[in-house]
Short mmCIF file of C-alpha atoms and ligand atoms in Angstrom, two decimals:
data_model
loop_
_atom_site.label_atom_id
_atom_site.label_comp_id
_atom_site.label_asym_id
_atom_site.label_seq_id
_atom_site.Cartn_x
_atom_site.Cartn_y
_atom_site.Cartn_z
CA MET A 1 -37.79 -2.85 -47.96
CA THR A 2 -35.88 -4.02 -44.64
CA LEU A 3 -33.32 -1.54 -42.86
CA VAL A 4 -30.35 -3.83 -44.14
CA SER A 5 -31.63 -3.24 -47.33
CA LEU A 6 -31.45 0.49 -46.89
CA PHE A 7 -28.33 -0.13 -46.00
CA ARG A 8 -26.99 -2.11 -48.96
CA GLN A 9 -28.32 0.82 -51.60
CA ARG A 10 -27.02 3.62 -49.43
CA GLY A 11 -23.49 2.41 -49.12
CA PRO A 12 -21.06 2.94 -46.41
CA ILE A 13 -21.93 5.83 -43.97
CA LYS A 14 -19.55 9.20 -45.52
CA LYS A 15 -22.09 11.64 -44.17
CA ILE A 16 -22.30 12.81 -40.36
CA GLY A 17 -24.06 15.01 -38.43
CA VAL A 18 -23.63 15.43 -34.22
CA VAL A 19 -26.31 17.23 -32.47
CA GLY A 20 -24.52 19.53 -30.13
CA MET A 21 -21.20 21.44 -29.49
CA GLY A 22 -20.72 20.86 -25.80
CA TYR A 23 -17.51 18.62 -24.19
CA VAL A 24 -18.39 15.46 -25.57
CA GLY A 25 -20.08 16.90 -29.63
CA ILE A 26 -16.88 18.37 -30.10
CA PRO A 27 -14.19 16.28 -29.76
CA ALA A 28 -16.46 13.42 -31.38
CA ALA A 29 -17.07 15.61 -33.84
CA ALA A 30 -13.95 16.56 -34.79
CA LEU A 31 -12.90 12.38 -34.53
CA PHE A 32 -15.03 11.81 -37.15
CA ALA A 33 -14.27 14.14 -38.89
CA ALA A 34 -11.18 13.22 -39.07
CA SER A 35 -11.10 9.74 -40.41
CA PRO A 36 -10.63 9.35 -43.88
CA ARG A 37 -13.86 6.77 -44.19
CA PHE A 38 -15.95 9.37 -43.57
CA ASP A 39 -16.27 12.93 -45.84
CA ILE A 40 -17.46 15.90 -44.32
CA VAL A 41 -19.65 15.95 -41.04
CA TYR A 42 -22.10 19.19 -39.67
CA GLY A 43 -21.81 19.59 -36.30
CA PHE A 44 -24.85 21.20 -35.28
CA GLN A 45 -25.59 23.55 -32.19
CA ARG A 46 -28.75 26.25 -31.33
CA ASP A 47 -28.52 29.63 -31.92
CA SER A 48 -29.33 29.97 -28.38
CA PRO A 49 -27.37 32.67 -26.31
CA SER A 50 -25.87 31.37 -23.50
CA SER A 51 -24.03 28.67 -27.11
CA GLY A 52 -24.34 30.27 -29.87
CA TYR A 53 -21.17 31.97 -30.22
CA LYS A 54 -19.61 28.30 -30.27
CA ILE A 55 -20.93 27.60 -33.94
CA ALA A 56 -18.39 30.42 -35.19
CA VAL A 57 -15.44 30.13 -33.09
CA LEU A 58 -16.42 26.15 -34.15
CA ASN A 59 -15.33 27.25 -37.72
CA ARG A 60 -12.25 29.08 -36.94
CA GLY A 61 -10.80 25.65 -35.96
CA GLU A 62 -10.75 26.45 -32.28
CA SER A 63 -12.27 25.13 -29.54
CA PRO A 64 -15.04 27.39 -27.24
CA ILE A 65 -13.73 24.41 -24.60
CA LYS A 66 -12.28 25.58 -21.65
CA GLY A 67 -9.14 24.24 -19.89
CA ASP A 68 -6.80 21.66 -21.09
CA GLU A 69 -7.34 18.95 -23.79
CA PRO A 70 -4.41 18.23 -26.03
CA GLY A 71 -4.98 16.94 -29.34
CA LEU A 72 -7.91 19.07 -29.38
CA ALA A 73 -6.76 22.92 -30.75
CA ASP A 74 -4.80 21.07 -33.41
CA LEU A 75 -7.32 18.35 -34.61
CA LEU A 76 -10.58 20.94 -35.07
CA MET A 77 -8.26 23.62 -37.08
CA LYS A 78 -6.79 20.20 -39.14
CA VAL A 79 -10.70 19.42 -40.34
CA VAL A 80 -11.60 22.94 -40.44
CA SER A 81 -9.01 23.17 -43.50
CA LEU A 82 -9.52 20.55 -44.85
CA GLY A 83 -13.16 21.16 -45.09
CA LYS A 84 -14.31 18.30 -43.95
CA PHE A 85 -15.53 20.17 -40.26
CA THR A 86 -18.20 22.95 -40.65
CA SER A 87 -20.67 24.20 -37.54
CA THR A 88 -23.81 24.71 -38.75
CA SER A 89 -27.75 25.76 -36.84
CA ASP A 90 -29.19 25.17 -39.75
CA PHE A 91 -30.54 21.91 -38.85
CA SER A 92 -32.05 20.79 -42.22
CA ARG A 93 -28.36 19.43 -43.16
CA ILE A 94 -29.74 16.88 -41.63
CA ALA A 95 -31.65 15.30 -44.39
CA SER A 96 -28.23 14.17 -46.42
CA LEU A 97 -26.03 12.34 -43.74
CA ASP A 98 -26.13 8.76 -43.06
CA ALA A 99 -25.26 9.15 -39.55
CA VAL A 100 -26.87 11.96 -37.09
CA THR A 101 -24.87 11.19 -33.30
CA VAL A 102 -27.24 13.29 -30.33
CA ALA A 103 -24.13 14.25 -27.41
CA ILE A 104 -26.86 17.20 -25.29
CA GLN A 105 -26.86 17.18 -21.07
CA THR A 106 -29.75 15.56 -19.48
CA PRO A 107 -29.96 17.20 -15.58
CA PHE A 108 -31.45 16.39 -12.76
CA GLN A 109 -35.10 18.93 -11.99
CA SER A 110 -34.75 18.33 -8.54
CA ARG A 111 -33.14 14.59 -6.82
CA ASP A 112 -35.70 14.56 -4.93
CA ASP A 113 -38.49 13.36 -7.05
CA LEU A 114 -36.40 11.70 -9.37
CA LEU A 115 -37.07 13.47 -12.60
CA PRO A 116 -34.85 13.98 -15.38
CA ASP A 117 -34.76 17.52 -17.28
CA PHE A 118 -35.15 16.29 -21.01
CA THR A 119 -36.39 18.93 -22.24
CA SER A 120 -33.00 20.75 -24.28
CA LEU A 121 -33.16 16.49 -25.11
CA LYS A 122 -36.77 16.73 -26.80
CA GLU A 123 -35.75 19.59 -28.54
CA ALA A 124 -33.09 18.48 -30.16
CA LEU A 125 -34.20 14.89 -31.30
CA SER A 126 -37.48 16.54 -33.13
CA GLU A 127 -35.33 19.08 -34.70
CA VAL A 128 -33.30 15.40 -35.64
CA GLY A 129 -36.44 13.86 -36.97
CA ARG A 130 -37.82 16.70 -39.06
CA TYR A 131 -35.00 15.48 -41.72
CA ILE A 132 -34.10 12.12 -41.09
CA THR A 133 -34.57 10.05 -44.79
CA PRO A 134 -35.08 6.55 -45.29
CA GLY A 135 -31.71 3.95 -43.72
CA THR A 136 -30.46 7.05 -41.23
CA LEU A 137 -28.54 5.77 -38.45
CA ILE A 138 -29.21 8.22 -34.97
CA VAL A 139 -27.32 6.82 -32.15
CA LEU A 140 -27.72 8.93 -28.45
CA GLU A 141 -25.09 9.56 -26.49
CA SER A 142 -26.51 11.49 -24.13
CA THR A 143 -26.31 9.06 -20.68
CA VAL A 144 -30.24 8.68 -20.00
CA THR A 145 -32.32 7.10 -17.59
CA PRO A 146 -33.04 2.99 -19.15
CA GLY A 147 -35.71 3.16 -21.60
CA THR A 148 -35.58 6.29 -22.99
CA THR A 149 -33.60 5.56 -26.36
CA GLU A 150 -36.48 2.41 -26.90
CA GLY A 151 -38.66 4.67 -25.52
CA LEU A 152 -38.98 8.73 -25.66
CA ALA A 153 -36.05 8.97 -28.13
CA ARG A 154 -37.73 6.23 -30.91
CA GLY A 155 -41.53 8.42 -29.73
CA ILE A 156 -40.26 11.69 -30.77
CA LEU A 157 -38.40 10.55 -33.95
CA GLU A 158 -41.00 8.75 -35.08
CA GLN A 159 -43.78 11.16 -34.94
CA GLU A 160 -41.42 13.73 -36.51
CA SER A 161 -40.60 12.29 -39.19
CA GLY A 162 -42.96 8.78 -39.65
CA LEU A 163 -40.65 6.66 -40.54
CA ILE A 164 -40.69 3.71 -38.62
CA ALA A 165 -37.67 3.25 -36.05
CA GLY A 166 -36.42 -0.72 -37.21
CA GLU A 167 -37.46 -0.01 -39.93
CA ASP A 168 -36.64 2.21 -41.54
CA PHE A 169 -34.16 4.11 -40.17
CA ALA A 170 -31.65 2.79 -36.81
CA LEU A 171 -31.69 4.74 -33.48
CA ALA A 172 -29.13 3.44 -31.16
CA HIS A 173 -27.48 3.90 -28.18
CA ALA A 174 -23.60 4.84 -27.78
CA PRO A 175 -22.78 5.82 -23.54
CA GLU A 176 -19.90 9.18 -23.85
CA ARG A 177 -17.49 7.89 -21.08
CA VAL A 178 -15.11 10.78 -21.35
CA MET A 179 -14.02 13.23 -18.85
CA ALA A 180 -11.94 16.67 -18.70
CA GLY A 181 -9.03 16.57 -20.13
CA ARG A 182 -8.53 13.77 -22.11
CA LEU A 183 -11.72 14.03 -24.31
CA ILE A 184 -9.59 12.66 -27.71
CA LYS A 185 -7.50 10.21 -25.80
CA ASN A 186 -11.39 8.85 -23.79
CA ILE A 187 -13.01 8.55 -27.68
CA ARG A 188 -10.03 6.54 -28.77
CA GLU A 189 -9.17 4.84 -25.72
CA HIS A 190 -11.71 3.46 -23.64
CA ASP A 191 -14.18 0.64 -24.91
CA ARG A 192 -17.36 1.51 -26.84
CA ILE A 193 -20.74 0.48 -25.32
CA ILE A 194 -23.27 0.14 -27.90
CA GLY A 195 -26.92 -0.83 -27.87
CA GLY A 196 -29.09 -0.53 -31.17
CA ILE A 197 -33.27 -1.31 -30.42
CA ASP A 198 -32.03 -4.60 -33.09
CA GLU A 199 -29.21 -6.33 -34.63
CA ALA A 200 -29.15 -4.18 -37.58
CA SER A 201 -29.30 -1.12 -35.43
CA THR A 202 -25.91 -2.03 -33.34
CA ARG A 203 -24.45 -3.08 -36.25
CA ARG A 204 -25.04 0.66 -38.52
CA ALA A 205 -23.64 1.78 -34.84
CA ALA A 206 -20.93 -0.31 -34.52
CA GLU A 207 -19.61 0.51 -38.19
CA LEU A 208 -19.80 5.02 -37.46
CA TYR A 209 -17.26 4.62 -34.34
CA THR A 210 -14.52 1.66 -35.40
CA PRO A 211 -13.11 3.67 -37.49
CA VAL A 212 -12.52 6.70 -34.41
CA LEU A 213 -11.26 3.92 -32.02
CA THR A 214 -8.29 3.87 -31.24
CA THR A 215 -7.59 0.70 -28.45
CA GLY A 216 -10.72 1.45 -27.74
CA LYS A 217 -12.80 -1.57 -28.57
CA ILE A 218 -17.06 -2.57 -29.65
CA ILE A 219 -18.94 -4.33 -26.54
CA MET A 220 -22.70 -4.57 -28.39
CA MET A 221 -25.92 -4.86 -25.81
CA THR A 222 -29.23 -3.62 -27.16
CA ALA A 223 -29.93 -0.39 -26.57
CA ARG A 224 -31.73 -0.62 -23.19
CA ALA A 225 -27.95 -2.68 -22.09
CA ALA A 226 -26.04 0.28 -23.02
CA GLU A 227 -28.64 3.23 -20.95
CA VAL A 228 -27.50 0.25 -17.99
CA THR A 229 -24.36 0.28 -18.58
CA LYS A 230 -23.32 3.87 -18.01
CA THR A 231 -26.11 4.80 -15.77
CA ALA A 232 -24.80 1.81 -13.36
CA GLU A 233 -20.93 2.39 -13.83
CA ASN A 234 -21.02 6.18 -12.42
CA ALA A 235 -23.53 4.26 -10.21
CA LEU A 236 -20.63 2.34 -8.37
CA ARG A 237 -18.33 4.37 -8.15
CA ASP A 238 -20.71 6.82 -6.15
CA LEU A 239 -20.83 3.64 -4.20
CA GLN A 240 -17.38 2.63 -3.94
CA ILE A 241 -17.23 6.68 -2.70
CA ALA A 242 -19.65 5.97 -0.15
CA ALA A 243 -18.06 2.71 0.99
CA ILE A 244 -14.11 4.25 1.93
CA ASN A 245 -16.72 7.36 3.56
CA GLU A 246 -19.07 5.52 5.07
CA LEU A 247 -15.52 4.09 7.04
CA ALA A 248 -13.97 7.13 6.96
CA LEU A 249 -16.48 8.05 9.16
CA TYR A 250 -16.83 4.95 11.30
CA CYS A 251 -13.16 5.24 12.12
CA GLU A 252 -13.14 8.89 12.83
CA ALA A 253 -16.03 8.29 15.59
CA MET A 254 -14.44 4.90 17.12
CA GLY A 255 -10.52 7.20 17.03
CA VAL A 256 -8.89 5.05 14.12
CA ASN A 257 -7.14 6.09 11.37
CA VAL A 258 -9.09 4.95 8.04
CA TYR A 259 -5.50 5.26 6.24
CA ASP A 260 -4.36 2.51 8.41
CA VAL A 261 -6.89 0.49 7.91
CA LYS A 262 -7.10 1.18 3.54
CA ALA A 263 -3.62 0.10 3.51
CA GLY A 264 -4.27 -3.16 5.71
CA ILE A 265 -6.69 -4.11 3.38
CA ASP A 266 -5.34 -3.08 0.45
CA SER A 267 -3.03 -5.53 1.45
CA LEU A 268 -5.57 -8.61 0.41
CA LYS A 269 -4.00 -8.84 -3.56
CA GLY A 270 -5.12 -11.89 -5.92
CA GLU A 271 -8.14 -12.90 -8.68
CA GLY A 272 -11.41 -11.05 -7.71
CA ILE A 273 -10.79 -10.40 -3.97
CA THR A 274 -8.72 -7.08 -3.80
CA ARG A 275 -11.39 -4.76 -2.61
CA ALA A 276 -10.77 -2.18 -4.37
CA LEU A 277 -10.91 1.65 -1.42
CA LEU A 278 -11.46 4.93 -3.03
CA SER A 279 -10.17 7.98 -1.26
CA PRO A 280 -12.57 9.54 1.68
CA GLY A 281 -13.27 12.78 0.86
CA ALA A 282 -14.59 16.45 1.49
CA GLY A 283 -17.25 15.02 -0.58
CA VAL A 284 -18.42 14.03 -4.39
CA GLY A 285 -19.37 16.95 -6.82
CA GLY A 286 -19.87 16.62 -10.98
CA HIS A 287 -23.05 15.23 -12.85
CA CYS A 288 -21.60 12.60 -13.46
CA LEU A 289 -22.08 11.06 -10.45
CA THR A 290 -24.23 13.11 -8.40
CA LYS A 291 -26.90 12.51 -11.28
CA ASP A 292 -26.75 9.04 -12.82
CA THR A 293 -27.32 7.31 -9.92
CA TYR A 294 -30.87 8.20 -9.75
CA HIS A 295 -30.96 7.52 -14.18
CA LEU A 296 -30.89 4.06 -13.19
CA GLU A 297 -33.07 4.68 -9.98
CA ARG A 298 -36.18 5.89 -12.18
CA GLY A 299 -34.94 3.80 -14.79
CA ALA A 300 -35.83 0.91 -13.04
CA GLN A 301 -38.62 1.75 -10.37
CA VAL A 302 -40.18 3.05 -14.00
CA LEU A 303 -39.40 0.10 -16.80
CA GLY A 304 -39.61 -2.29 -13.68
CA LYS A 305 -42.89 -1.73 -12.28
CA GLY A 306 -44.74 -4.03 -10.66
CA THR A 307 -41.90 -7.10 -11.14
CA LEU A 308 -38.76 -5.14 -9.45
CA ASP A 309 -38.24 -7.58 -6.13
CA TYR A 310 -36.20 -5.58 -3.45
CA PRO A 311 -36.57 -5.95 -0.25
CA VAL A 312 -39.19 -4.78 1.67
CA GLY A 313 -39.03 -0.91 2.35
CA GLU A 314 -35.47 -0.67 2.18
CA ARG A 315 -34.38 1.56 0.51
CA SER A 316 -31.87 1.36 -2.68
CA LEU A 317 -27.78 0.70 -2.05
CA PHE A 318 -27.72 3.25 -4.75
CA VAL A 319 -29.60 6.72 -3.35
CA LEU A 320 -28.78 5.27 -0.05
CA ALA A 321 -24.79 6.42 -1.14
CA ARG A 322 -25.81 9.60 -2.92
CA ALA A 323 -27.06 10.40 0.76
CA VAL A 324 -23.63 9.76 1.90
CA ASN A 325 -21.29 10.78 -0.11
CA ASP A 326 -24.05 13.79 -0.11
CA PHE A 327 -23.20 14.00 4.15
CA MET A 328 -19.89 14.96 3.58
CA PRO A 329 -19.13 18.75 3.51
CA THR A 330 -21.34 18.85 6.16
CA HIS A 331 -19.57 16.62 7.55
CA MET A 332 -16.47 19.21 7.24
CA PHE A 333 -19.04 21.76 8.80
CA ARG A 334 -19.46 19.61 12.11
CA LEU A 335 -15.69 19.09 12.00
CA THR A 336 -15.13 22.75 11.54
CA VAL A 337 -18.05 23.63 14.90
CA ASP A 338 -16.14 21.43 16.75
CA GLY A 339 -12.16 22.98 15.62
CA LEU A 340 -13.42 26.04 16.75
CA ASN A 341 -15.31 24.66 19.42
CA ARG A 342 -12.53 23.12 20.97
CA ILE A 343 -10.10 26.82 21.34
CA HIS A 344 -14.07 27.94 22.65
CA THR A 345 -15.57 29.50 20.33
CA GLY A 346 -18.16 28.84 17.36
CA PRO A 347 -18.81 29.41 13.66
CA GLN A 348 -20.49 32.01 14.36
CA GLY A 349 -18.44 35.41 13.63
CA ALA A 350 -15.18 33.90 12.79
CA LYS A 351 -13.46 33.49 8.83
CA ILE A 352 -12.93 30.96 7.63
CA ALA A 353 -10.54 30.34 4.75
CA LEU A 354 -12.59 27.74 2.19
CA LEU A 355 -9.70 26.26 -0.45
CA GLY A 356 -10.85 25.04 -3.06
CA TRP A 357 -13.94 25.78 -5.77
CA ALA A 358 -13.97 23.22 -8.31
CA PHE A 359 -14.84 19.92 -7.43
CA LEU A 360 -12.26 17.68 -8.70
CA SER A 361 -8.32 18.70 -8.00
CA ASP A 362 -6.77 20.24 -10.97
CA SER A 363 -9.57 20.72 -12.43
CA ASP A 364 -11.56 25.04 -12.47
CA ASP A 365 -15.25 22.93 -13.72
CA THR A 366 -17.13 23.85 -10.81
CA ARG A 367 -20.86 21.90 -10.71
CA ASN A 368 -22.11 20.55 -8.05
CA THR A 369 -18.84 21.82 -5.38
CA PRO A 370 -19.41 19.39 -2.45
CA SER A 371 -17.56 23.39 -1.30
CA GLY A 372 -21.18 25.17 -1.64
CA VAL A 373 -23.49 22.94 0.11
CA TYR A 374 -20.12 23.66 3.39
CA ARG A 375 -19.64 27.28 2.97
CA SER A 376 -23.84 27.59 2.51
CA LEU A 377 -23.82 25.43 5.82
CA LEU A 378 -21.50 28.94 7.98
CA LEU A 379 -23.79 31.35 6.44
CA GLU A 380 -26.40 29.98 7.99
CA ALA A 381 -24.35 29.82 10.88
CA GLY A 382 -23.30 33.23 10.85
CA ALA A 383 -19.28 33.19 9.94
CA ASP A 384 -17.60 34.63 7.35
CA VAL A 385 -16.32 32.77 3.70
CA ALA A 386 -13.74 34.18 1.56
CA VAL A 387 -13.44 30.90 -1.32
CA HIS A 388 -9.98 30.58 -2.77
CA ASP A 389 -8.93 28.38 -5.48
CA PRO A 390 -5.54 28.26 -8.44
CA TYR A 391 -8.10 27.21 -11.45
CA VAL A 392 -11.54 28.62 -10.76
CA THR A 393 -11.67 31.96 -12.37
CA SER A 394 -15.18 33.26 -12.12
CA ASP A 395 -18.53 31.46 -11.02
CA PRO A 396 -22.20 32.22 -10.22
CA GLU A 397 -23.08 32.40 -7.17
CA VAL A 398 -19.60 32.95 -5.74
CA THR A 399 -16.71 35.90 -5.95
CA VAL A 400 -13.21 33.04 -6.01
CA PHE A 401 -9.84 35.11 -4.63
CA SER A 402 -6.95 33.64 -6.64
CA ASP A 403 -4.21 35.11 -4.33
CA LEU A 404 -3.86 32.54 -1.11
CA ASP A 405 -2.81 35.52 1.55
CA ASP A 406 -5.47 37.44 1.35
CA VAL A 407 -8.11 33.89 2.05
CA VAL A 408 -5.50 33.14 4.58
CA ARG A 409 -5.24 36.35 6.37
CA ASP A 410 -7.23 36.56 9.59
CA ALA A 411 -8.86 33.02 9.23
CA ASN A 412 -9.90 31.87 12.19
CA VAL A 413 -10.74 28.18 10.41
CA ILE A 414 -9.01 26.80 6.97
CA ALA A 415 -10.73 24.34 5.17
CA ILE A 416 -9.68 22.63 2.57
CA PHE A 417 -11.91 20.58 -0.13
CA THR A 418 -10.28 20.11 -3.58
CA ALA A 419 -7.16 18.65 -3.88
CA HIS A 420 -4.87 21.38 -5.48
CA ARG A 421 -2.14 20.27 -6.17
CA MET A 422 -0.98 24.21 -4.29
CA TYR A 423 -2.40 23.22 -0.50
CA ARG A 424 -0.36 19.49 -0.81
CA ASN A 425 2.57 21.32 0.37
CA LEU A 426 1.11 24.96 2.76
CA ASP A 427 3.73 26.06 4.59
CA PRO A 428 2.44 26.05 8.44
CA GLU A 429 4.50 27.75 9.55
CA TYR A 430 3.03 31.16 7.06
CA ILE A 431 -0.25 29.45 7.69
CA ARG A 432 0.10 30.29 11.11
CA SER A 433 1.62 33.86 10.73
CA LEU A 434 -0.83 34.51 8.33
CA SER A 435 -3.52 33.63 10.30
CA ASN A 436 -2.49 35.56 13.34
CA HIS A 437 -4.82 33.64 15.49
CA GLU A 438 -2.36 31.31 18.48
CA ASN A 439 -4.17 28.12 17.57
CA PRO A 440 -5.82 28.25 14.09
CA VAL A 441 -8.23 25.53 12.94
CA ILE A 442 -7.50 23.48 9.82
CA ILE A 443 -10.04 21.11 8.13
CA ASP A 444 -8.28 18.70 5.73
CA GLY A 445 -11.73 17.78 3.64
CA ARG A 446 -8.97 14.66 1.07
CA ASN A 447 -5.93 14.05 3.32
CA ILE A 448 -3.28 15.84 2.00
CA ILE A 449 -1.63 17.80 4.38
CA ASP A 450 0.26 16.15 7.39
CA PRO A 451 -1.94 16.16 11.05
CA ASP A 452 1.51 16.40 13.26
CA GLU A 453 2.89 19.20 10.97
CA PHE A 454 0.55 21.59 12.12
CA ILE A 455 -0.37 20.60 15.49
CA SER A 456 3.90 21.33 16.05
CA LYS A 457 2.97 24.14 15.60
CA GLY A 458 -0.49 24.82 17.42
CA PHE A 459 -2.97 24.34 14.80
CA VAL A 460 -6.71 22.73 15.61
CA TYR A 461 -6.57 19.37 13.37
CA LYS A 462 -8.81 17.60 12.10
CA GLY A 463 -9.33 16.05 9.03
CA ILE A 464 -11.61 13.16 7.24
CA GLY A 465 -10.56 9.61 8.80
CA ARG A 466 -8.48 11.08 11.04
CA GLY A 467 -9.36 9.23 14.61
CA ASP A 468 -6.47 9.59 15.30
CA LYS A 469 -4.96 13.06 15.20
CA ASN A 470 -8.83 14.50 15.53
CA SER A 471 -8.34 14.55 19.69
CA HIS A 472 -4.88 15.88 19.85
CA THR A 473 -3.85 17.93 22.35
CA ILE A 474 -3.66 21.18 21.03
CA THR A 475 -0.15 23.07 21.44
N1 SAJ B 501 -13.99 11.36 -5.99
C1 SAJ B 501 -14.30 11.32 -4.31
N2 SAJ B 501 -13.10 9.99 -3.57
C2 SAJ B 501 -12.84 9.06 -4.49
C3 SAJ B 501 -13.08 9.32 -6.43
C4 SAJ B 501 -13.45 10.77 -6.83
O1 SAJ B 501 -14.41 11.22 -3.43
O2 SAJ B 501 -11.87 8.43 -4.91
C5 SAJ B 501 -14.50 12.63 -5.52
C6 SAJ B 501 -13.61 14.07 -6.46
O3 SAJ B 501 -13.36 14.62 -5.59
C7 SAJ B 501 -14.97 14.33 -6.99
C8 SAJ B 501 -16.00 13.24 -7.57
O4 SAJ B 501 -16.56 11.81 -6.65
O5 SAJ B 501 -16.10 15.61 -6.53
C9 SAJ B 501 -16.07 12.12 -8.76
O6 SAJ B 501 -14.90 12.77 -9.17
P1 SAJ B 501 -14.88 11.54 -10.54
O7 SAJ B 501 -13.51 11.17 -10.62
O8 SAJ B 501 -15.58 10.58 -10.33
O9 SAJ B 501 -14.92 12.51 -11.56
P2 SAJ B 501 -16.20 13.03 -12.08
O10 SAJ B 501 -17.07 13.11 -11.35
O11 SAJ B 501 -15.22 13.48 -13.93
O12 SAJ B 501 -16.56 11.66 -13.10
C10 SAJ B 501 -16.13 10.88 -14.51
C11 SAJ B 501 -16.99 9.94 -14.99
N3 SAJ B 501 -16.72 10.00 -16.59
C12 SAJ B 501 -18.18 9.48 -17.30
O13 SAJ B 501 -18.76 10.24 -16.44
C13 SAJ B 501 -17.87 9.59 -18.51
C14 SAJ B 501 -16.18 8.34 -14.25
O14 SAJ B 501 -17.36 7.35 -14.78
C15 SAJ B 501 -15.55 8.39 -14.34
O15 SAJ B 501 -14.93 7.15 -13.86
C16 SAJ B 501 -13.53 9.50 -14.25
O16 SAJ B 501 -13.88 10.75 -14.89
C17 SAJ B 501 -12.99 8.43 -13.97
O17 SAJ B 501 -12.11 7.31 -14.12
O18 SAJ B 501 -11.96 9.66 -14.35
#
């Protein structure tokens, strides 16, 4: 019996499982459950010490996701009260389902050897494989190294189930494209890339996602093309940021304001000729852009082994972009030292006010924050660092203060790392009086303050890309 006839026998998808109750799985499950096309959705979550609590929270119709997620809490309360969504750690229920999506995060052990840490993903796939039945659809939503769906995932699922992918069950990759703060909106409105290991799998996966899309369209391709699309769309964003960061470093060295250059270049408009410059800054954090390049790279090296044609001895442009972006916190350290040198002192014993611990403006997400690299460099140089962030209440690594005055008081240096709204209207006079120094140093990592306002009040100013201001005379 072919896969298509198995689908015909089973009928349209009615019962769905989502594995991994994280910031990807929860909104996906809620949206599936809210659709009249589906009867029941199970949210599978390992009853682990760190995440097991989510099961009870979700079954109360509440969201365990921190931060503001418009529409999610109401949706969860609605689908739970309708009895259309249940969270459980009992994976055996998968045996009664038509489709199961897997949204387990895939970090990297270390960036040096490009080895992804698929431990959690493997565990989840083994659990799923144990219970799938003929005619089930399995969809990987996690961002994975190209080749994983048809390789590692297919292998584990076939091994555990004794079934054959493409004959007994369908397998596809539909990468998530959600951004914290816009989870529900992104799932509904972003186009959805759907890549099956074969045509039948692709079509069955399209049947699963079509009902949750509002303005988003389905874009079909192979599983491997879908894996490359997802990792490349982030590698390319990282590359765009690296390009403007490198230009900012050049502009500093040449005594030019990078924002004049950006405005100049952006003035080139028209079909296919805009340069789409992004913003230079103190660094790139988060867990999308900091890892997806390495997934893409590994895919090209493993799948392309022996066939990849590339300039001999040249480093991958994407990996070099990562190096440029990862250099930016070090550059912020260099600007800090230069600023202190201008007032004939150095980092040893200096008090640094680090403004912004979140990796993204007006967010509490601290994953891979560039601020961490800067703080470590300063501690190594013998400085004393106090961290402020209006949104981050606690962090396993550092004490984060919420009172700005406490952090700025007696500081030699004020370094802005995150473009949080409240940092946009720092009052130069007030900050200087709090610092208790004649010429405090201010480092603007996100171009959110006016250099002249601070220079005129006696600050030593340094800004990313501000080659026109970084050697100003001190008033
Ligand atoms: N950043 C810059 N300059 C820029 C843009 C960002 O330095 O011009 C820095 C940010 O400060 C931050 C980091 O890069 O530290 C990442 O910023 P981001 O806006 O890319 O936010 P992410 O990491 O949450 O990226 C996510 C990605 N979404 C998914 O992977 C599903 C990315 O593909 C989206 O493009 C991005 O959200 C988005 O557009 O919101």
